[in-house]
Short mmCIF file of C-alpha atoms in Angstrom, two decimals:
data_model
loop_
_atom_site.label_atom_id
_atom_site.label_comp_id
_atom_site.label_asym_id
_atom_site.label_seq_id
_atom_site.Cartn_x
_atom_site.Cartn_y
_atom_site.Cartn_z
CA MET A 41 7.05 -34.28 -1.28
CA GLN A 42 4.03 -36.43 -2.23
CA PRO A 43 3.61 -36.45 -6.04
CA LEU A 44 0.27 -35.09 -7.17
CA ALA A 45 -2.20 -36.46 -9.73
CA ILE A 46 -4.53 -34.07 -11.54
CA TYR A 47 -7.91 -35.10 -12.91
CA CYS A 48 -10.78 -33.42 -14.72
CA ARG A 49 -14.21 -34.83 -15.51
CA GLU A 50 -16.47 -33.47 -18.25
CA ALA A 51 -14.65 -30.19 -17.80
CA SER A 52 -14.95 -27.20 -20.11
CA PHE A 53 -12.13 -24.65 -20.28
CA GLY A 54 -12.16 -21.15 -21.73
CA TYR A 55 -13.72 -17.76 -21.12
CA PRO A 56 -17.31 -16.89 -20.19
CA GLY A 57 -19.34 -17.33 -23.36
CA HIS A 58 -16.48 -19.01 -25.25
CA ALA A 59 -15.41 -22.56 -24.39
CA VAL A 60 -12.01 -23.39 -25.93
CA LEU A 61 -12.05 -27.04 -24.73
CA GLN A 62 -15.28 -28.92 -23.99
CA ASN A 63 -16.22 -32.03 -21.99
CA ILE A 64 -12.64 -33.02 -21.25
CA THR A 65 -12.18 -36.10 -19.06
CA LEU A 66 -8.63 -37.14 -18.31
CA THR A 67 -6.22 -37.99 -15.49
CA LEU A 68 -2.65 -36.75 -15.41
CA PRO A 69 -0.84 -39.35 -13.27
CA ALA A 70 1.21 -38.41 -10.20
CA ALA A 71 4.90 -37.73 -10.89
CA SER A 72 4.29 -37.58 -14.64
CA LEU A 73 5.79 -35.08 -17.04
CA VAL A 74 2.90 -34.13 -19.29
CA ALA A 75 3.44 -32.24 -22.54
CA LEU A 76 0.51 -30.16 -23.77
CA THR A 77 0.71 -29.96 -27.55
CA GLY A 78 -1.46 -28.52 -30.30
CA ASP A 79 -1.65 -25.67 -32.79
CA ASN A 80 -1.72 -22.00 -31.80
CA GLY A 81 -5.11 -21.23 -30.27
CA SER A 82 -5.85 -24.88 -29.53
CA GLY A 83 -6.13 -24.11 -25.80
CA LYS A 84 -2.73 -25.06 -24.33
CA SER A 85 -2.30 -21.84 -22.36
CA THR A 86 -5.99 -21.85 -21.36
CA LEU A 87 -5.70 -25.41 -20.02
CA LEU A 88 -2.45 -24.58 -18.24
CA SER A 89 -3.79 -21.42 -16.61
CA THR A 90 -7.01 -23.16 -15.52
CA LEU A 91 -5.06 -26.06 -14.01
CA SER A 92 -2.88 -23.48 -12.27
CA GLY A 93 -5.95 -21.77 -10.80
CA LEU A 94 -5.50 -18.55 -12.78
CA GLN A 95 -8.87 -18.75 -14.49
CA PRO A 96 -12.05 -20.54 -13.44
CA LEU A 97 -13.34 -23.77 -14.90
CA LEU A 98 -16.44 -23.14 -17.05
CA SER A 99 -18.13 -26.39 -16.06
CA GLY A 100 -17.35 -29.92 -14.87
CA GLU A 101 -14.85 -30.96 -12.23
CA LEU A 102 -11.14 -30.36 -11.74
CA GLY A 103 -9.29 -31.86 -8.79
CA PHE A 104 -5.94 -32.86 -7.31
CA ASP A 105 -5.23 -36.26 -5.79
CA PHE A 106 -2.71 -36.11 -2.95
CA GLY A 107 -2.53 -39.88 -2.50
CA ASP A 108 -1.97 -40.86 1.14
CA THR A 109 -1.55 -37.28 2.42
CA PRO A 110 -4.51 -35.07 3.46
CA ALA A 111 -5.97 -32.92 0.68
CA ARG A 112 -5.09 -29.21 0.67
CA LYS A 113 -4.80 -26.39 -1.82
CA PRO A 114 -1.94 -27.37 -4.13
CA ARG A 115 0.96 -25.00 -4.66
CA ILE A 116 1.56 -24.46 -8.38
CA GLY A 117 4.88 -23.02 -9.54
CA ILE A 118 4.10 -21.37 -12.84
CA VAL A 119 6.80 -20.38 -15.33
CA SER A 120 5.13 -17.83 -17.56
CA GLN A 121 6.42 -16.59 -20.88
CA ARG A 122 9.55 -14.62 -20.08
CA ASP A 123 8.58 -11.20 -21.48
CA LYS A 124 5.67 -10.68 -19.09
CA LEU A 125 7.53 -8.59 -16.49
CA ASP A 126 7.34 -4.88 -17.32
CA ASP A 127 10.78 -3.27 -17.73
CA LEU A 128 9.71 -0.43 -15.41
CA TYR A 129 10.14 -2.82 -12.47
CA LEU A 130 13.79 -2.55 -11.45
CA PHE A 131 14.04 -6.18 -10.31
CA SER A 132 17.32 -8.04 -10.43
CA GLY A 133 17.21 -11.74 -11.26
CA TYR A 134 17.74 -12.41 -7.55
CA ASP A 135 14.73 -10.23 -6.61
CA VAL A 136 12.56 -12.19 -9.03
CA VAL A 137 13.60 -15.51 -7.49
CA LEU A 138 13.21 -14.14 -3.97
CA ALA A 139 9.54 -13.41 -4.78
CA GLY A 140 9.00 -17.18 -4.72
CA ALA A 141 10.28 -17.21 -1.12
CA HIS A 142 8.05 -14.27 -0.16
CA PHE A 143 4.97 -16.13 -1.37
CA ALA A 144 5.97 -19.26 0.51
CA ALA A 145 5.95 -17.18 3.75
CA LEU A 146 3.18 -15.21 5.47
CA PRO A 147 2.29 -11.83 3.87
CA GLY A 148 4.46 -9.00 5.14
CA LYS A 149 6.84 -11.36 6.95
CA PRO A 150 10.49 -10.73 6.05
CA VAL A 151 12.23 -13.73 4.54
CA GLY A 152 15.01 -15.25 6.64
CA LYS A 153 18.42 -16.75 5.96
CA GLU A 154 16.85 -20.10 5.13
CA ALA A 155 14.83 -18.53 2.29
CA HIS A 156 17.94 -16.82 0.92
CA ALA A 157 19.73 -20.17 1.02
CA ARG A 158 16.82 -21.70 -0.94
CA VAL A 159 17.12 -18.92 -3.50
CA GLU A 160 20.85 -19.58 -3.89
CA THR A 161 20.19 -23.32 -4.30
CA ALA A 162 17.51 -22.72 -6.94
CA LEU A 163 19.78 -20.31 -8.83
CA ALA A 164 22.57 -22.89 -8.77
CA GLN A 165 20.15 -25.62 -9.91
CA THR A 166 19.02 -23.60 -12.92
CA GLY A 167 22.51 -22.31 -13.71
CA ALA A 168 21.39 -18.71 -13.13
CA ALA A 169 23.69 -17.81 -10.22
CA GLY A 170 26.24 -16.11 -12.50
CA PHE A 171 23.85 -13.46 -13.80
CA ALA A 172 21.24 -13.27 -11.03
CA ARG A 173 22.49 -9.91 -9.69
CA ARG A 174 21.95 -8.22 -13.06
CA ARG A 175 18.74 -6.33 -13.88
CA PHE A 176 16.09 -8.82 -15.05
CA SER A 177 15.14 -6.65 -18.03
CA GLU A 178 18.76 -6.74 -19.26
CA LEU A 179 18.99 -10.55 -19.33
CA SER A 180 18.69 -12.58 -22.53
CA GLY A 181 15.59 -14.68 -23.19
CA GLY A 182 17.25 -17.90 -22.03
CA GLN A 183 18.66 -16.27 -18.90
CA ARG A 184 15.25 -14.84 -17.97
CA GLN A 185 13.68 -18.23 -18.42
CA ARG A 186 16.21 -19.84 -16.05
CA VAL A 187 15.52 -17.13 -13.45
CA LEU A 188 11.75 -17.68 -13.73
CA LEU A 189 12.26 -21.42 -13.36
CA ALA A 190 14.36 -20.81 -10.22
CA ARG A 191 11.55 -18.62 -8.82
CA ALA A 192 9.01 -21.39 -9.34
CA LEU A 193 11.31 -23.90 -7.61
CA VAL A 194 11.84 -21.65 -4.56
CA LEU A 195 8.10 -21.80 -4.00
CA GLN A 196 8.54 -25.56 -3.37
CA PRO A 197 5.63 -26.37 -5.67
CA ASP A 198 3.49 -29.52 -5.81
CA VAL A 199 3.16 -29.03 -9.56
CA LEU A 200 5.42 -27.17 -11.98
CA ALA A 201 3.58 -25.58 -14.93
CA LEU A 202 5.67 -24.23 -17.81
CA ASP A 203 4.30 -22.25 -20.76
CA GLU A 204 6.60 -22.55 -23.83
CA PRO A 205 9.75 -22.52 -21.66
CA VAL A 206 12.25 -22.96 -24.50
CA SER A 207 10.72 -20.96 -27.34
CA GLY A 208 13.40 -18.62 -28.65
CA VAL A 209 16.03 -19.47 -26.02
CA ASP A 210 19.69 -20.11 -26.86
CA ALA A 211 21.06 -23.67 -27.13
CA SER A 212 22.89 -23.55 -23.80
CA SER A 213 19.79 -22.41 -21.88
CA LEU A 214 17.66 -25.01 -23.68
CA GLU A 215 20.02 -27.79 -22.63
CA HIS A 216 20.14 -26.49 -19.06
CA ILE A 217 16.36 -26.26 -18.78
CA ALA A 218 15.79 -29.68 -20.35
CA THR A 219 18.37 -31.35 -18.09
CA LEU A 220 16.90 -29.69 -15.01
CA LEU A 221 13.33 -30.74 -15.89
CA GLU A 222 14.54 -34.30 -16.40
CA ALA A 223 16.22 -34.24 -12.99
CA LEU A 224 13.19 -32.70 -11.23
CA HIS A 225 10.93 -35.29 -12.74
CA LYS A 226 13.13 -38.32 -12.10
CA ALA A 227 14.85 -37.45 -8.81
CA ALA A 228 12.26 -35.22 -7.11
CA ARG A 229 9.26 -37.06 -8.69
CA MET A 230 7.56 -33.74 -9.32
CA THR A 231 4.44 -33.56 -11.49
CA ILE A 232 5.30 -31.27 -14.39
CA LEU A 233 3.03 -29.74 -17.05
CA LEU A 234 4.78 -28.42 -20.12
CA ALA A 235 3.06 -26.52 -22.94
CA SER A 236 5.42 -26.76 -25.89
CA HIS A 237 5.67 -26.52 -29.66
CA ASP A 238 9.06 -28.26 -29.66
CA PRO A 239 8.65 -31.93 -30.76
CA ALA A 240 12.26 -32.80 -29.86
CA LEU A 241 11.81 -31.54 -26.32
CA VAL A 242 8.50 -33.38 -25.93
CA ALA A 243 10.05 -36.63 -27.21
CA ARG A 244 13.01 -36.26 -24.87
CA LEU A 245 11.16 -35.34 -21.67
CA ALA A 246 7.47 -36.19 -21.67
CA THR A 247 6.03 -39.35 -20.14
CA HIS A 248 2.55 -38.38 -21.41
CA ARG A 249 1.25 -36.13 -24.14
CA VAL A 250 -2.09 -34.34 -24.11
CA HIS A 251 -2.81 -33.26 -27.69
CA LEU A 252 -5.38 -30.51 -28.08
CA SER A 253 -7.30 -30.17 -31.31
CA ASP A 254 -10.78 -28.92 -32.30
CA GLY A 255 -11.84 -28.39 -28.68
CA THR A 256 -10.93 -31.91 -27.57
CA ALA A 257 -7.98 -33.44 -25.70
CA THR A 258 -6.35 -36.81 -26.33
CA ILE A 259 -3.88 -38.25 -23.83
CA THR A 260 -1.12 -40.62 -24.95
CA THR A 261 1.41 -42.45 -22.77
CA LEU A 262 4.91 -41.97 -24.23
CA LYS A 263 7.15 -43.66 -21.65
CA MET B 150 20.60 27.66 6.41
CA ILE B 151 21.06 25.48 9.50
CA SER B 152 19.59 28.18 11.73
CA LEU B 153 16.61 28.50 9.36
CA LEU B 154 15.99 24.75 9.54
CA LEU B 155 16.28 24.85 13.33
CA GLU B 156 13.70 27.64 13.32
CA PHE B 157 11.33 25.54 11.16
CA PHE B 158 11.64 22.61 13.57
CA SER B 159 11.19 24.73 16.71
CA ASP B 160 7.88 24.76 18.59
CA GLY B 161 7.77 28.54 18.42
CA PHE B 162 7.73 28.65 14.61
CA LEU B 163 4.48 30.21 13.41
CA LEU B 164 4.01 27.81 10.49
CA LYS B 165 5.16 24.71 12.39
CA HIS B 166 1.99 22.74 11.57
CA ALA B 167 2.27 23.54 7.89
CA PHE B 168 5.96 22.65 7.91
CA ARG B 169 5.35 19.31 9.65
CA ALA B 170 2.48 18.49 7.29
CA THR B 171 4.76 19.36 4.33
CA ILE B 172 7.48 17.01 5.59
CA LEU B 173 5.04 14.18 6.20
CA LEU B 174 3.31 14.60 2.87
CA GLY B 175 6.60 15.00 1.02
CA THR B 176 7.86 11.71 2.47
CA VAL B 177 4.76 9.51 2.28
CA ALA B 178 2.99 10.65 -0.93
CA PRO B 179 5.90 9.56 -3.21
CA LEU B 180 5.47 5.98 -1.94
CA ALA B 181 1.99 5.92 -3.48
CA GLY B 182 3.47 7.61 -6.57
CA CYS B 183 6.00 4.76 -6.91
CA PHE B 184 3.24 2.17 -7.26
CA LEU B 185 1.25 4.34 -9.70
CA LEU B 186 4.39 4.82 -11.81
CA LEU B 187 5.30 1.12 -11.86
CA ARG B 188 1.76 0.14 -12.83
CA ARG B 189 1.74 2.75 -15.62
CA ALA B 190 -1.26 4.32 -13.92
CA THR B 191 -0.03 7.91 -13.65
CA PHE B 192 -3.23 9.11 -15.32
CA LEU B 193 -5.08 7.56 -12.40
CA GLY B 194 -2.84 9.68 -10.18
CA VAL B 195 -4.11 12.72 -12.10
CA ALA B 196 -7.79 11.74 -11.93
CA LEU B 197 -8.06 10.62 -8.29
CA PRO B 198 -7.00 13.95 -6.69
CA GLN B 199 -9.67 15.63 -8.82
CA VAL B 200 -12.27 13.10 -7.64
CA SER B 201 -11.15 13.71 -4.08
CA ALA B 202 -11.53 17.48 -4.60
CA ALA B 203 -15.06 16.94 -5.95
CA GLY B 204 -15.92 14.83 -2.88
CA MET B 205 -14.54 17.52 -0.63
CA SER B 206 -16.60 20.22 -2.41
CA ALA B 207 -19.71 18.11 -1.92
CA GLY B 208 -18.81 17.79 1.77
CA TRP B 209 -18.52 21.58 2.20
CA LEU B 210 -21.90 22.14 0.56
CA LEU B 211 -23.53 19.45 2.70
CA LEU B 212 -22.10 21.11 5.82
CA GLU B 213 -23.56 24.42 4.72
CA ALA B 214 -26.92 22.85 3.83
CA GLY B 215 -26.98 21.17 7.26
CA GLY B 216 -26.32 24.53 8.92
CA GLN B 217 -23.00 23.38 10.47
CA CYS B 218 -20.87 26.15 8.94
CA THR B 219 -20.41 27.96 5.64
CA ALA B 220 -18.68 26.17 2.78
CA ALA B 221 -16.07 28.92 2.73
CA ALA B 222 -15.31 28.39 6.44
CA ALA B 223 -15.07 24.62 5.94
CA ALA B 224 -12.82 25.09 2.89
CA SER B 225 -10.45 27.41 4.76
CA GLY B 226 -10.27 25.12 7.80
CA GLN B 227 -12.22 27.59 9.98
CA GLY B 228 -15.29 25.36 10.35
CA GLY B 229 -14.05 23.34 13.33
CA ALA B 230 -12.78 19.78 13.74
CA TRP B 231 -16.09 18.17 12.78
CA SER B 232 -16.20 19.96 9.40
CA SER B 233 -12.59 18.93 8.68
CA VAL B 234 -13.28 15.27 9.42
CA PHE B 235 -16.56 15.35 7.49
CA SER B 236 -15.07 16.90 4.33
CA LEU B 237 -12.13 14.44 4.46
CA LEU B 238 -14.58 11.54 4.79
CA CYS B 239 -16.57 12.83 1.79
CA ALA B 240 -13.35 13.02 -0.23
CA LEU B 241 -12.46 9.46 0.82
CA LEU B 242 -15.93 8.18 -0.02
CA ALA B 243 -15.88 9.79 -3.47
CA THR B 244 -12.40 8.36 -4.15
CA LEU B 245 -13.34 4.84 -3.03
CA CYS B 246 -16.56 4.96 -5.10
CA ALA B 247 -14.55 6.06 -8.16
CA LEU B 248 -12.08 3.20 -7.58
CA LEU B 249 -14.90 0.68 -7.27
CA VAL B 250 -16.51 1.89 -10.50
CA LEU B 251 -13.14 1.78 -12.29
CA ALA B 252 -12.49 -1.76 -11.01
CA TRP B 253 -15.97 -2.86 -12.14
CA LEU B 254 -15.48 -1.34 -15.61
CA GLU B 255 -12.03 -2.97 -15.84
CA GLN B 256 -13.54 -6.35 -14.99
CA ARG B 257 -16.40 -5.86 -17.43
CA SER B 258 -14.72 -4.41 -20.49
CA GLY B 259 -10.91 -4.74 -19.91
CA GLY B 260 -8.49 -2.48 -21.95
CA ALA B 261 -8.53 1.32 -22.54
CA ALA B 262 -7.89 2.15 -18.86
CA ASP B 263 -6.26 5.46 -19.84
CA SER B 264 -9.40 6.74 -21.52
CA ARG B 265 -11.49 5.80 -18.48
CA HIS B 266 -9.07 7.68 -16.21
CA GLY B 267 -9.17 10.67 -18.58
CA ALA B 268 -12.97 10.65 -18.58
CA LEU B 269 -12.97 10.41 -14.79
CA TYR B 270 -10.65 13.42 -14.55
CA ALA B 271 -12.89 15.52 -16.83
CA LEU B 272 -16.08 14.52 -14.99
CA ALA B 273 -14.61 15.07 -11.54
CA GLY B 274 -13.23 18.49 -12.57
CA ALA B 275 -16.64 19.49 -13.91
CA ALA B 276 -18.36 18.16 -10.77
CA THR B 277 -16.07 20.23 -8.51
CA ILE B 278 -16.93 23.43 -10.38
CA LEU B 279 -20.65 22.67 -10.75
CA LEU B 280 -21.05 21.73 -7.09
CA LEU B 281 -19.86 25.16 -6.04
CA ALA B 282 -21.27 27.15 -9.00
CA TYR B 283 -24.02 28.89 -7.06
CA HIS B 284 -22.00 29.47 -3.97
CA PRO B 285 -21.19 33.15 -3.27
CA HIS B 286 -17.57 32.43 -2.36
CA ALA B 287 -17.01 29.79 -5.03
CA GLU B 288 -14.24 31.70 -6.77
CA SER B 289 -12.15 32.08 -3.63
CA ILE B 290 -12.77 28.41 -2.68
CA PHE B 291 -11.61 27.24 -6.14
CA ALA B 292 -8.59 29.51 -6.01
CA GLY B 293 -7.62 28.21 -2.57
CA LEU B 294 -8.05 24.62 -3.71
CA LEU B 295 -5.97 25.14 -6.83
CA ARG B 296 -3.22 27.20 -5.18
CA GLY B 297 -2.67 24.49 -2.61
CA GLU B 298 -1.88 26.84 0.27
CA ILE B 299 -0.42 24.39 2.75
CA VAL B 300 0.55 27.27 5.07
CA ALA B 301 -3.10 27.41 6.17
CA ALA B 302 -2.72 24.00 7.87
CA GLY B 303 -3.35 24.16 11.61
CA PRO B 304 -3.08 21.58 14.42
CA GLY B 305 -6.38 19.91 13.40
CA GLU B 306 -5.27 19.45 9.81
CA LEU B 307 -1.88 18.15 10.91
CA ARG B 308 -3.52 15.64 13.27
CA LEU B 309 -5.80 14.34 10.50
CA VAL B 310 -2.93 14.03 8.07
CA VAL B 311 -0.82 12.15 10.64
CA VAL B 312 -3.71 9.77 11.36
CA VAL B 313 -4.06 8.96 7.65
CA LEU B 314 -0.50 9.12 6.33
CA LEU B 315 1.46 7.25 9.00
CA PRO B 316 -0.64 4.05 8.92
CA ALA B 317 -0.70 4.27 5.11
CA ALA B 318 3.10 4.44 5.03
CA VAL B 319 3.37 1.46 7.39
CA VAL B 320 1.00 -0.65 5.23
CA LEU B 321 2.86 0.26 2.02
CA ALA B 322 6.23 -0.59 3.56
CA LEU B 323 5.08 -3.79 5.26
CA PHE B 324 3.30 -5.31 2.26
CA ARG B 325 5.45 -3.83 -0.50
CA HIS B 326 6.30 -7.24 -1.98
CA GLU B 327 2.63 -8.20 -2.24
CA PHE B 328 1.73 -4.84 -3.84
CA LEU B 329 4.69 -5.04 -6.20
CA TRP B 330 4.06 -8.56 -7.44
CA ALA B 331 0.28 -8.13 -7.68
CA GLY B 332 1.14 -5.56 -10.36
CA ALA B 333 4.29 -7.09 -11.86
CA ASP B 334 3.18 -10.70 -12.24
CA PRO B 335 -0.36 -11.32 -10.99
CA GLY B 336 -0.39 -14.76 -12.64
CA PHE B 337 2.53 -16.05 -10.60
CA MET B 338 1.14 -14.52 -7.42
CA ALA B 339 -2.29 -16.10 -7.94
CA ALA B 340 -0.77 -19.49 -8.78
CA ALA B 341 1.27 -19.23 -5.56
CA GLY B 342 -2.00 -18.98 -3.64
CA ARG B 343 -2.23 -15.23 -2.98
CA ASN B 344 -5.44 -13.29 -3.61
CA VAL B 345 -4.38 -10.70 -6.21
CA LEU B 346 -7.73 -8.88 -6.12
CA LEU B 347 -7.45 -8.43 -2.36
CA TRP B 348 -3.93 -6.97 -2.55
CA ASN B 349 -4.82 -4.70 -5.45
CA SER B 350 -7.89 -3.46 -3.57
CA LEU B 351 -5.83 -2.78 -0.44
CA LEU B 352 -3.24 -0.86 -2.46
CA LEU B 353 -5.94 1.22 -4.15
CA GLY B 354 -7.61 1.92 -0.80
CA VAL B 355 -4.33 3.07 0.77
CA THR B 356 -3.47 5.16 -2.31
CA GLY B 357 -6.94 6.71 -2.18
CA ALA B 358 -6.49 7.59 1.52
CA ILE B 359 -3.08 9.21 0.86
CA ILE B 360 -4.53 11.21 -2.04
CA CYS B 361 -7.47 12.42 0.08
CA ALA B 362 -5.17 13.56 2.88
CA ALA B 363 -2.91 15.31 0.36
CA VAL B 364 -5.80 17.02 -1.42
CA TYR B 365 -7.25 18.01 1.94
CA ILE B 366 -4.23 20.08 2.89
CA THR B 367 -2.76 21.06 -0.50
CA GLY B 368 -5.37 20.69 -3.26
CA PRO B 369 -5.30 18.37 -6.30
CA LEU B 370 -2.44 19.95 -8.25
CA VAL B 371 0.12 19.94 -5.44
CA CYS B 372 -1.02 16.45 -4.46
CA LEU B 373 -0.21 15.21 -7.96
CA GLY B 374 3.17 16.97 -7.93
CA VAL B 375 4.35 15.65 -4.55
CA MET B 376 3.15 12.16 -5.38
CA LEU B 377 4.55 11.65 -8.87
CA LEU B 378 7.57 13.95 -9.37
CA PRO B 379 9.79 12.38 -6.66
CA ALA B 380 8.83 8.87 -7.83
CA LEU B 381 9.78 9.80 -11.39
CA ALA B 382 13.05 11.36 -10.22
CA ALA B 383 13.95 8.31 -8.14
CA HIS B 384 13.17 5.91 -10.98
CA GLY B 385 15.68 7.69 -13.22
CA ILE B 386 18.63 7.05 -10.90
CA ALA B 387 17.67 3.97 -8.86
CA GLY B 388 19.53 0.78 -9.64
CA SER B 389 17.12 -1.55 -7.85
CA MET B 390 13.63 -1.70 -6.41
CA ARG B 391 15.04 -1.23 -2.93
CA THR B 392 16.89 2.00 -3.81
CA PHE B 393 13.82 3.19 -5.76
CA PHE B 394 11.62 2.89 -2.68
CA VAL B 395 14.26 4.52 -0.45
CA LEU B 396 15.14 7.34 -2.87
CA ALA B 397 11.56 8.38 -3.73
CA PRO B 398 10.59 9.47 -0.19
CA LEU B 399 14.05 10.98 0.39
CA LEU B 400 13.80 13.08 -2.79
CA GLY B 401 10.21 13.89 -1.84
CA LEU B 402 11.42 15.15 1.54
CA LEU B 403 14.25 17.13 -0.08
CA GLY B 404 11.91 18.79 -2.62
CA ALA B 405 9.28 19.55 0.04
CA MET B 406 11.81 21.14 2.42
CA ALA B 407 13.53 23.10 -0.36
CA GLY B 408 10.17 24.33 -1.71
CA PHE B 409 8.94 25.32 1.75
CA THR B 410 12.18 27.19 2.50
CA VAL B 411 12.15 29.14 -0.79
CA ALA B 412 8.45 29.96 -0.39
CA TYR B 413 9.08 31.19 3.17
CA LEU B 414 12.10 33.31 2.24
CA LYS B 415 10.67 34.77 -0.99
CA ASP B 416 7.04 34.96 0.16
CA LEU B 417 5.81 32.74 -2.68
CA PRO B 418 2.74 30.43 -2.79
CA THR B 419 3.98 27.41 -0.78
CA GLY B 420 2.26 24.56 -2.61
CA MET B 421 3.35 25.62 -6.07
CA THR B 422 6.90 26.41 -4.90
CA ILE B 423 7.13 22.87 -3.50
CA VAL B 424 6.01 21.46 -6.87
CA ALA B 425 8.56 23.69 -8.65
CA ALA B 426 11.29 22.45 -6.28
CA HIS B 427 10.32 18.85 -7.10
CA GLY B 428 10.63 19.82 -10.77
CA VAL B 429 14.20 21.07 -10.19
CA VAL B 430 15.04 17.84 -8.33
CA LEU B 431 13.62 15.86 -11.26
CA VAL B 432 15.76 17.74 -13.82
CA LEU B 433 18.88 17.28 -11.67
CA THR B 434 18.28 13.55 -11.23
CA LYS B 435 17.66 13.16 -14.99
CA LEU B 436 21.04 14.81 -15.64
CA ALA B 437 22.70 12.64 -13.00
CA GLY B 438 21.00 9.53 -14.41
CA GLY B 439 22.27 10.36 -17.92
CA LEU B 440 25.82 10.79 -16.60
CA LEU B 441 25.63 7.51 -14.66
CA ARG B 442 24.37 5.62 -17.71
CA ARG B 443 27.10 7.12 -19.93
CA LYS B 444 29.74 6.15 -17.38
CA LYS B 445 28.35 2.63 -17.14
CA ALA B 446 28.25 2.27 -20.95
CA LYS B 447 31.85 3.47 -21.18
CA ARG B 448 32.91 0.97 -18.52
CA ASN B 449 31.10 -1.87 -20.30
CA THR B 450 32.74 -0.88 -23.63
CA GLY B 451 36.12 -0.91 -21.87
CA LEU B 452 35.43 -4.38 -20.48
CA ASP B 453 34.32 -5.68 -23.91
CA ALA B 454 37.49 -4.29 -25.53
#
């Protein structure tokens, strides 16, 4: 997979009538692991969801650089905060991960053996295979997070975007997630965006930090 | 019992069209109910049949104003194939317009969806009554609509219902993952490159079509019952999404056949007996679900010890 660089020029992020971040110009290098830091309400989730295509850019330019390969719409694997799935949905952990395979295929097309194999691999990668058959709503916070990470990986994303992936998770899940992100970044050379409040995690993993404060963004190279 | 069922399925059975429409409706409507339940939009399931009934009332009056047939004839299915198609189209149009307005309001002001659905229900109910207020047979039309007399269904009604419900069932089954995830985690779906608005619109359109067909042959109250009660019953005992979507139509079919049989044997109003049968199925599944959960908890306690 070709690593992907992300750039924005004089870009404003936020909601119609309320810009959270204004005139941001920065480049997130290909195959970097970028930590988005800042206080609550500083715009980390807004920036992440705009980069992921979930909300429109208010103004300016946002683009993806595919290097030598032809440009196309990038596939973003987003790991949202773990409590966002309504308990009414009777999904098992496996069902949640399989959704990634469904979205990698054509709509309405049943997923084949190869997709199931990819699901099993992702579950093994994230250490979620042991509890994947249990109901998603019955899993602990850390277990849910590992399942959601596996789902994003099954999608075979160009960019992985994680919103507070370790807040409130147990020590074992935290270690698993951190080790996996390190491996994905170093071995698979995947571009990873990580919104986090955890300074230890940022120091351990991030190659770059984008600090958000008072509507501005400052990028620092860490490694 | 077997001989009675064989009689129902035979071509010589007097109410064969009504029975076939009951089976089809009982199996397909719960699929739409499943999605409404999962999206916590059951109030929408209450409001839309009423909107559909209002659209149908408007259709009958337009037919009468255009000199095609009387509203009473159209309402009782005696107005010919054209009047049936026209009133169904009016119901569909009203439902789609209501869905568009709801989607626009959602986009514009967000939150408080329940109150909007409640307001829609009240307005549509009032519109149904007001539209027919000056009609000489209004009382009998209302009564027929509310009683949900499915036994009046003839070959024309059955044909229309088949044309609407079978494709709707195929679309719901084929794209169930898209419909499910557009509700469960629209953020992930959008980031994965799927158009959430498109899938939500398609689901609402299909749900609207199912509701119109159901209201057309049974009225708004029975439509609500056959759509939501089996979905609720299935949710109480299903262990996975797959079993939920298999159980809901099966329980819907069971309730519809049981209700039809009791109504036939005891000469009761068919639509309401079907709803009552769904109610019995719901109570039984709740009891079964409670027992299953208790057994599971006991087993887990045993494992922990």
